[in-house]
Coordinates of C-alpha atoms and ligand atoms in Angstrom, one line a residue:
M9 CA -20.5 -1.2 10.3
F10 CA -17.9 -2.4 7.8
T11 CA -15.5 -5.1 8.7
P12 CA -12.4 -5.4 6.5
D13 CA -10.7 -8.8 6.1
Q14 CA -7.7 -8.0 8.4
A15 CA -5.9 -11.3 7.8
R16 CA -6.2 -11.1 4.0
L17 CA -5.0 -7.5 3.9
A18 CA -2.0 -8.2 6.2
H19 CA -1.1 -11.2 3.9
E20 CA -1.3 -9.0 0.8
L21 CA 0.9 -6.4 2.4
T22 CA 3.4 -9.1 3.2
T23 CA 3.3 -10.4 -0.3
L24 CA 3.8 -7.0 -1.8
A25 CA 6.7 -6.3 0.6
A26 CA 8.5 -9.4 -0.7
I27 CA 8.6 -7.8 -4.2
S28 CA 11.6 -5.8 -3.4
D29 CA 15.2 -5.1 -4.4
A30 CA 16.4 -5.1 -0.8
P31 CA 16.4 -8.1 1.6
P32 CA 13.5 -8.2 4.1
P33 CA 12.4 -6.4 6.2
A34 CA 13.8 -3.6 4.0
V35 CA 11.8 -2.7 0.9
T36 CA 13.4 -1.0 -2.2
R37 CA 11.0 -0.5 -5.1
V38 CA 12.0 2.2 -7.5
V39 CA 9.6 3.3 -10.3
F40 CA 9.7 1.3 -13.5
T41 CA 12.3 -1.2 -12.4
D42 CA 11.5 -4.8 -13.0
T43 CA 10.6 -5.1 -9.3
D44 CA 8.1 -2.2 -9.6
L45 CA 6.6 -3.8 -12.7
R46 CA 6.1 -7.1 -10.8
A47 CA 4.5 -5.2 -8.0
R48 CA 2.1 -3.5 -10.4
T49 CA 1.2 -6.9 -12.0
F50 CA 0.4 -8.2 -8.5
L51 CA -1.8 -5.2 -7.7
K52 CA -3.5 -5.3 -11.1
G53 CA -4.4 -9.0 -10.6
L54 CA -6.0 -8.3 -7.2
C55 CA -8.0 -5.4 -8.8
V56 CA -9.2 -7.7 -11.6
D57 CA -10.1 -10.4 -9.1
A58 CA -12.2 -7.9 -7.2
G59 CA -14.2 -7.2 -10.4
L60 CA -12.9 -3.7 -10.8
V61 CA -12.5 -2.0 -14.3
V62 CA -8.7 -1.3 -14.7
R63 CA -7.2 1.4 -16.7
E64 CA -3.6 2.7 -16.9
D65 CA -2.4 6.0 -18.2
A66 CA 0.7 7.0 -20.1
V67 CA 2.8 7.5 -17.0
G68 CA 1.6 4.3 -15.3
N69 CA -1.0 5.7 -12.9
L70 CA -3.4 2.8 -12.3
F71 CA -7.2 3.3 -12.0
A72 CA -9.4 0.5 -10.8
R73 CA -13.1 1.5 -10.9
W74 CA -16.1 0.0 -9.2
V75 CA -18.9 1.3 -11.4
G76 CA -21.8 2.8 -9.4
S77 CA -25.5 3.1 -10.2
A78 CA -24.9 6.7 -11.3
P79 CA -21.9 6.1 -13.6
D80 CA -22.1 9.4 -15.3
V81 CA -21.6 11.7 -12.3
P82 CA -18.0 12.3 -11.0
A83 CA -16.6 9.4 -9.0
V84 CA -15.2 9.1 -5.5
A85 CA -11.6 8.1 -5.4
T86 CA -9.0 6.7 -2.9
G87 CA -5.5 5.6 -3.3
S88 CA -1.8 6.1 -2.7
H89 CA 1.5 4.7 -4.0
I90 CA 3.5 1.5 -4.0
D91 CA 7.0 2.8 -4.9
A92 CA 9.5 2.8 -2.0
I93 CA 12.8 4.6 -1.6
P94 CA 15.9 2.5 -1.2
N95 CA 15.9 0.6 2.1
A96 CA 12.4 1.7 3.1
G97 CA 9.7 -0.1 5.0
R98 CA 6.6 -1.9 3.9
F99 CA 3.7 0.4 4.9
D100 CA 4.3 3.8 3.4
G101 CA 1.9 4.2 0.5
T102 CA 1.0 0.5 0.3
V103 CA -1.5 0.8 3.2
G104 CA -3.4 3.3 1.2
V105 CA -3.4 1.2 -2.0
L106 CA -4.1 -2.3 -0.6
G107 CA -6.2 -0.8 2.2
G108 CA -8.1 1.2 -0.4
L109 CA -8.7 -2.0 -2.4
E110 CA -9.8 -3.9 0.8
A111 CA -12.2 -1.0 1.6
L112 CA -13.9 -1.4 -1.8
R113 CA -14.0 -5.2 -1.4
T114 CA -15.4 -4.8 2.1
L115 CA -18.2 -2.6 0.9
A116 CA -19.1 -5.0 -1.9
R117 CA -19.0 -8.0 0.4
E118 CA -21.3 -6.4 2.8
G119 CA -23.9 -5.6 0.2
F120 CA -23.2 -1.9 -0.3
R121 CA -24.0 -0.6 -3.8
P122 CA -22.4 2.8 -4.7
A123 CA -24.3 5.5 -6.4
R124 CA -21.2 7.4 -7.6
S125 CA -18.5 5.1 -8.9
I126 CA -15.7 4.4 -6.5
E127 CA -12.2 4.2 -7.8
L128 CA -8.8 3.0 -6.5
I129 CA -5.8 5.0 -7.8
M130 CA -2.2 3.8 -7.6
F131 CA -0.1 6.8 -8.4
T132 CA 3.2 6.5 -10.2
A133 CA 6.4 7.5 -8.4
E134 CA 5.3 9.4 -5.3
E135 CA 8.9 9.1 -4.2
P136 CA 11.4 11.4 -6.0
T137 CA 14.1 8.6 -6.1
R138 CA 14.4 8.2 -9.8
F139 CA 13.4 11.5 -11.4
G140 CA 14.2 13.9 -8.6
I141 CA 10.6 15.1 -8.2
G142 CA 8.0 13.6 -5.8
C143 CA 4.4 12.8 -6.7
L144 CA 5.2 12.5 -10.4
G145 CA 1.9 10.7 -11.3
S146 CA -0.4 13.0 -9.3
R147 CA 1.5 16.1 -10.5
L148 CA 0.9 15.2 -14.1
L149 CA -2.7 14.0 -13.5
S150 CA -3.6 17.3 -11.7
G151 CA -1.8 19.6 -14.2
A152 CA 0.7 20.7 -11.5
L153 CA 3.5 19.4 -13.9
D154 CA 3.0 20.0 -17.6
E155 CA 3.9 17.7 -20.3
S156 CA 7.0 19.5 -21.5
A157 CA 8.5 19.7 -18.0
G158 CA 7.7 16.0 -17.6
A159 CA 9.4 15.2 -20.8
R160 CA 12.6 16.9 -19.6
L161 CA 12.9 14.7 -16.5
K162 CA 15.9 12.4 -16.4
G163 CA 17.1 9.7 -14.0
P164 CA 20.6 9.5 -12.6
D165 CA 21.4 7.0 -15.4
G166 CA 20.7 9.7 -17.9
R167 CA 17.6 8.0 -19.3
S168 CA 14.6 10.2 -19.7
L169 CA 11.2 9.6 -18.2
D170 CA 9.8 9.1 -21.7
E171 CA 12.3 6.5 -22.6
V172 CA 11.9 4.6 -19.3
R173 CA 8.1 4.7 -19.2
R174 CA 7.8 3.5 -22.8
A175 CA 10.3 0.7 -22.1
A176 CA 8.0 -0.3 -19.2
G177 CA 5.0 -0.4 -21.6
F178 CA 3.4 2.9 -20.9
D179 CA 3.0 4.6 -24.3
G180 CA 1.0 7.6 -25.3
S181 CA 1.5 11.3 -24.8
L182 CA 2.2 12.7 -21.3
S183 CA -0.4 15.3 -22.0
S184 CA -3.1 12.6 -22.0
V185 CA -2.4 12.0 -18.3
R186 CA -4.0 15.2 -17.2
L187 CA -7.6 14.9 -15.9
P188 CA -10.3 17.5 -16.1
Q189 CA -11.3 19.5 -13.0
D190 CA -14.6 17.7 -12.4
S191 CA -13.3 14.1 -12.8
Y192 CA -13.8 13.3 -9.1
A193 CA -16.3 14.4 -6.5
A194 CA -13.9 13.4 -3.7
F195 CA -10.5 12.0 -3.0
V196 CA -9.4 10.4 0.3
E197 CA -6.0 8.9 0.9
L198 CA -5.3 6.4 3.8
H199 CA -1.7 6.6 5.0
I200 CA 0.5 5.8 8.0
E201 CA 1.2 9.0 9.9
Q202 CA 5.0 8.9 9.6
G203 CA 5.2 10.8 12.8
P204 CA 4.7 9.9 16.5
L205 CA 1.6 12.0 17.5
L206 CA -1.2 9.4 17.2
E207 CA 0.8 6.7 19.0
Q208 CA 1.8 9.2 21.8
R209 CA -1.8 10.3 22.3
G210 CA -3.3 6.8 22.0
V211 CA -5.6 7.9 19.2
P212 CA -6.3 5.4 16.4
I213 CA -7.3 7.8 13.6
G214 CA -5.8 11.1 12.4
L215 CA -7.8 13.4 10.2
V216 CA -5.5 15.6 8.1
T217 CA -6.7 19.2 7.8
A218 CA -3.7 20.6 5.9
I219 CA -0.6 19.3 4.1
A220 CA 2.6 21.4 4.5
A221 CA 4.0 23.3 1.5
P222 CA 7.3 21.6 0.3
A223 CA 10.0 23.3 -1.7
G224 CA 13.2 21.7 -3.1
L225 CA 16.4 23.3 -4.3
R226 CA 19.5 22.0 -6.0
I227 CA 22.5 24.2 -5.6
V228 CA 25.7 23.5 -7.6
I229 CA 28.8 25.3 -6.4
E230 CA 31.9 25.6 -8.7
G231 CA 35.2 26.5 -7.2
E232 CA 38.7 25.5 -8.1
G233 CA 40.3 22.1 -7.4
G234 CA 43.9 21.3 -6.8
H235 CA 46.4 19.3 -4.7
A236 CA 45.5 19.2 -1.0
G237 CA 49.1 19.8 -0.1
A238 CA 50.2 22.2 -2.8
V239 CA 47.3 24.8 -2.9
L240 CA 47.8 27.1 0.1
M241 CA 44.8 28.1 2.2
P242 CA 44.6 31.8 1.2
D243 CA 44.5 30.8 -2.5
R244 CA 41.7 28.3 -2.2
R245 CA 38.2 28.4 -3.7
D246 CA 36.9 25.3 -2.1
A247 CA 33.4 24.4 -3.4
F248 CA 32.6 22.1 -0.5
L249 CA 33.3 24.7 2.2
A250 CA 30.9 27.0 0.5
A251 CA 28.3 24.2 0.4
A252 CA 28.9 23.6 4.1
E253 CA 28.3 27.3 4.9
I254 CA 25.1 27.3 2.8
A255 CA 23.9 24.2 4.6
L256 CA 24.3 26.1 7.9
A257 CA 22.5 29.1 6.4
V258 CA 19.6 26.7 5.5
E259 CA 19.4 25.8 9.2
A260 CA 19.6 29.4 10.3
A261 CA 16.9 30.5 7.9
A262 CA 14.5 27.7 9.0
R263 CA 15.1 28.6 12.6
S264 CA 14.6 32.3 12.0
T265 CA 10.9 32.1 11.6
G266 CA 10.5 31.1 15.2
S267 CA 7.8 28.6 14.3
A268 CA 8.0 24.9 14.9
D269 CA 6.2 24.4 11.6
T270 CA 9.2 25.6 9.5
V271 CA 11.8 22.9 8.7
G272 CA 14.8 23.0 6.5
T273 CA 17.1 20.1 5.6
V274 CA 20.2 19.5 3.4
G275 CA 20.0 15.8 2.8
V276 CA 22.2 15.5 -0.3
C277 CA 25.8 16.7 -0.6
E278 CA 28.0 15.4 -3.4
V279 CA 31.6 16.5 -3.5
F280 CA 33.8 16.3 -6.7
P281 CA 36.2 14.8 -7.3
G282 CA 35.7 13.2 -3.9
A283 CA 39.4 12.3 -3.1
V284 CA 41.0 12.9 0.3
N285 CA 44.0 14.7 -1.2
S286 CA 42.1 16.9 -3.6
V287 CA 40.5 20.3 -3.0
P288 CA 36.8 20.0 -3.9
S289 CA 36.2 21.8 -7.2
R290 CA 32.5 21.2 -7.3
A291 CA 29.8 20.5 -4.8
R292 CA 26.1 19.8 -5.2
I293 CA 23.6 20.1 -2.4
E294 CA 19.9 19.5 -2.3
V295 CA 17.7 21.5 0.1
D296 CA 14.2 20.7 1.4
V297 CA 12.2 23.5 3.1
R298 CA 8.6 23.0 4.3
D299 CA 6.0 25.0 6.2
I300 CA 2.3 25.0 6.5
D301 CA 2.4 28.8 5.7
E302 CA 3.5 29.3 2.1
A303 CA 4.5 33.0 2.5
R304 CA 6.6 32.1 5.5
R305 CA 8.3 29.3 3.6
D306 CA 9.0 31.6 0.7
T307 CA 10.8 34.1 3.1
V308 CA 13.0 31.2 4.2
L309 CA 13.8 30.5 0.5
A310 CA 14.7 34.1 0.0
K311 CA 17.0 34.1 3.0
I312 CA 18.7 31.0 1.6
A313 CA 19.1 32.7 -1.8
A314 CA 20.6 35.8 -0.2
A315 CA 23.0 33.8 2.0
T316 CA 24.1 31.7 -1.0
D317 CA 25.0 34.8 -3.0
Q318 CA 26.9 36.3 -0.1
I319 CA 28.8 33.1 0.7
A320 CA 29.7 32.5 -3.0
A321 CA 31.0 36.1 -3.4
R322 CA 33.1 35.9 -0.2
R323 CA 34.6 32.5 -1.2
R324 CA 35.0 33.4 -4.8
V325 CA 33.0 30.5 -6.1
S326 CA 29.9 30.4 -8.3
A327 CA 26.6 29.0 -7.1
T328 CA 23.7 28.1 -9.3
T329 CA 20.4 27.4 -7.8
E330 CA 17.7 25.4 -9.5
T331 CA 14.2 25.3 -7.9
L332 CA 13.1 21.6 -8.2
N333 CA 9.6 22.4 -6.8
A334 CA 7.9 25.0 -4.7
D335 CA 4.4 23.8 -4.1
P336 CA 1.6 25.5 -2.2
P337 CA 0.1 23.8 0.9
A338 CA -3.2 22.1 0.6
R339 CA -6.2 22.4 2.9
S340 CA -8.6 19.5 3.2
A341 CA -12.1 20.0 1.9
P342 CA -14.8 20.4 4.5
S343 CA -16.9 17.8 2.8
I344 CA -14.1 15.2 3.2
V345 CA -13.4 16.2 6.8
D346 CA -17.1 15.9 7.6
A347 CA -17.3 12.5 6.0
V348 CA -14.3 11.1 7.8
E349 CA -15.6 12.5 11.1
A350 CA -19.0 10.9 10.6
A351 CA -17.5 7.6 9.7
C352 CA -15.4 7.7 12.9
L353 CA -18.4 8.7 15.0
E354 CA -20.5 5.9 13.5
R355 CA -17.8 3.4 14.7
G356 CA -17.2 5.1 18.0
V357 CA -13.6 5.7 17.1
T358 CA -11.6 8.7 18.5
V359 CA -10.2 11.0 15.9
D360 CA -7.7 13.8 16.1
R361 CA -7.3 16.6 13.6
M362 CA -3.7 17.1 12.5
I363 CA -1.4 18.5 9.9
S364 CA 0.6 16.4 7.5
R365 CA 4.2 17.5 7.4
A366 CA 5.1 15.0 4.8
Y367 CA 3.7 15.6 1.4
H368 CA 1.5 13.0 -0.4
D369 CA -0.4 12.6 -3.6
T370 CA -3.3 14.3 -1.9
L371 CA -1.4 17.6 -2.1
F372 CA -1.9 17.5 -5.9
M373 CA -5.3 15.7 -6.0
A374 CA -6.6 18.7 -3.9
R375 CA -6.1 20.8 -7.0
I376 CA -8.7 19.0 -9.0
A377 CA -11.0 17.5 -6.3
P378 CA -12.2 18.0 -2.8
A379 CA -9.6 16.0 -1.0
G380 CA -8.5 14.8 2.4
M381 CA -6.4 12.2 4.3
V382 CA -6.9 9.6 7.0
F383 CA -3.8 8.7 9.1
I384 CA -3.2 5.7 11.2
P385 CA -0.4 5.4 13.8
C386 CA 2.9 3.8 13.1
R387 CA 5.3 2.5 15.7
G388 CA 7.5 5.2 17.1
G389 CA 6.5 7.4 14.2
V390 CA 9.3 5.7 12.2
S391 CA 9.0 5.7 8.4
H392 CA 11.3 5.4 5.4
R393 CA 13.2 2.7 7.3
P394 CA 13.1 -1.1 7.3
D395 CA 11.6 -1.1 10.8
E396 CA 8.6 1.0 9.8
H397 CA 5.6 -0.8 11.3
A398 CA 1.8 -0.4 11.6
S399 CA -0.2 -3.2 13.3
P400 CA -2.7 -5.2 11.3
E401 CA -5.4 -4.0 13.7
A402 CA -4.5 -0.3 13.1
I403 CA -4.5 -0.9 9.3
A404 CA -7.8 -2.7 9.4
L405 CA -9.4 0.1 11.5
G406 CA -8.1 2.7 9.1
T407 CA -9.5 0.6 6.2
A408 CA -12.9 0.4 8.0
V409 CA -13.0 4.2 8.5
L410 CA -12.0 4.6 4.8
A411 CA -14.8 2.3 3.7
G412 CA -17.3 4.2 5.8
T413 CA -16.1 7.5 4.4
L414 CA -16.2 6.3 0.8
A415 CA -19.7 4.9 1.3
R416 CA -20.9 8.3 2.5
L417 CA -19.2 10.2 -0.2
S418 CA -20.5 7.8 -2.9
R419 CA -24.1 8.6 -1.8
A420 CA -23.6 12.4 -1.4
G421 CA -25.2 14.7 -3.9
T422 CA -26.3 12.1 -6.4
Ligands
LIG630 ZN1 3.8 7.7 1.1

């Protein structure tokens, strides 16, 4: 029975949280900022201290490998991300990275020797903050995003991904990031639930059986601006009002499936020129639609597209829709589900099966490896906020289950 060093792990999480562009308890750590680079240096130091073999790829994904006694067979991997959206909390992603590292250290401390190598992965930019696309590192690594699409990505400051990553010291071609299909025998990600179910049920461990399919749209509406006093109502082609109607159409389309698993959100609305006495000439909205059923999600996207056309025609504005991403859902591999369940059983820990409604790097790792996720409860289900909280005990238990799972997977089939 593996016992992680709970105090050390809690301390490392606190240290990492202090590497932030927002005052505590908030965490802001956007990819390839100086702050992100300092956090990477901290993590790399811990990996080297743990005796792991560290490698970084051209987009800054970090791999820290504990070489097993059968180094030539595919490795077992775990990991998550350390980037954080503006004004976020300290546990999203970091629990899976530092907890993953502590799982490896725990196994080593307690005399376990892996057959398959066990690797910790820190994925670059799980959050879409800088480049508008989530899971940048794992998308490139799994081939879900190709090199040319990656090279076209730009941040809000107009700097390209290539420029920014090279300035951060990550050279080489983006095509070199992609890994072959058989690189890993298994991938398991430890993460806070970011929802309230485990806490409500009093269950310490969630076993993710599927990750919902996300889609993102950017809709730009062009109308005609003018003086808010001088342009009379019948003559207006107000871009914002069209955007507002489209936002309501997103809600209606998401509700129309009748399933609680379908969700639609408009979380971004930018109005140009943004003056109180000026009719909006342009509006940009960003739409997020998710479902565990890909076909059902796609019918929602089709309804949004039809409504957008109809609203634009009626209001005499133009609307251009760009699909930022439309990813299929992922199902956890039975081999991973079994290993997590066995690790929980071994410790006498209750485990509930659940769906992840947020997406994670596992969504993409599942394309190249048998993959799955372990959730731990977080207070009130709150995430992406400064008051995000998971207790040291909950984190240590998740880490212990992860260690047990990795130990099983490392032995399997070698
Ligand atoms: Zn996360």
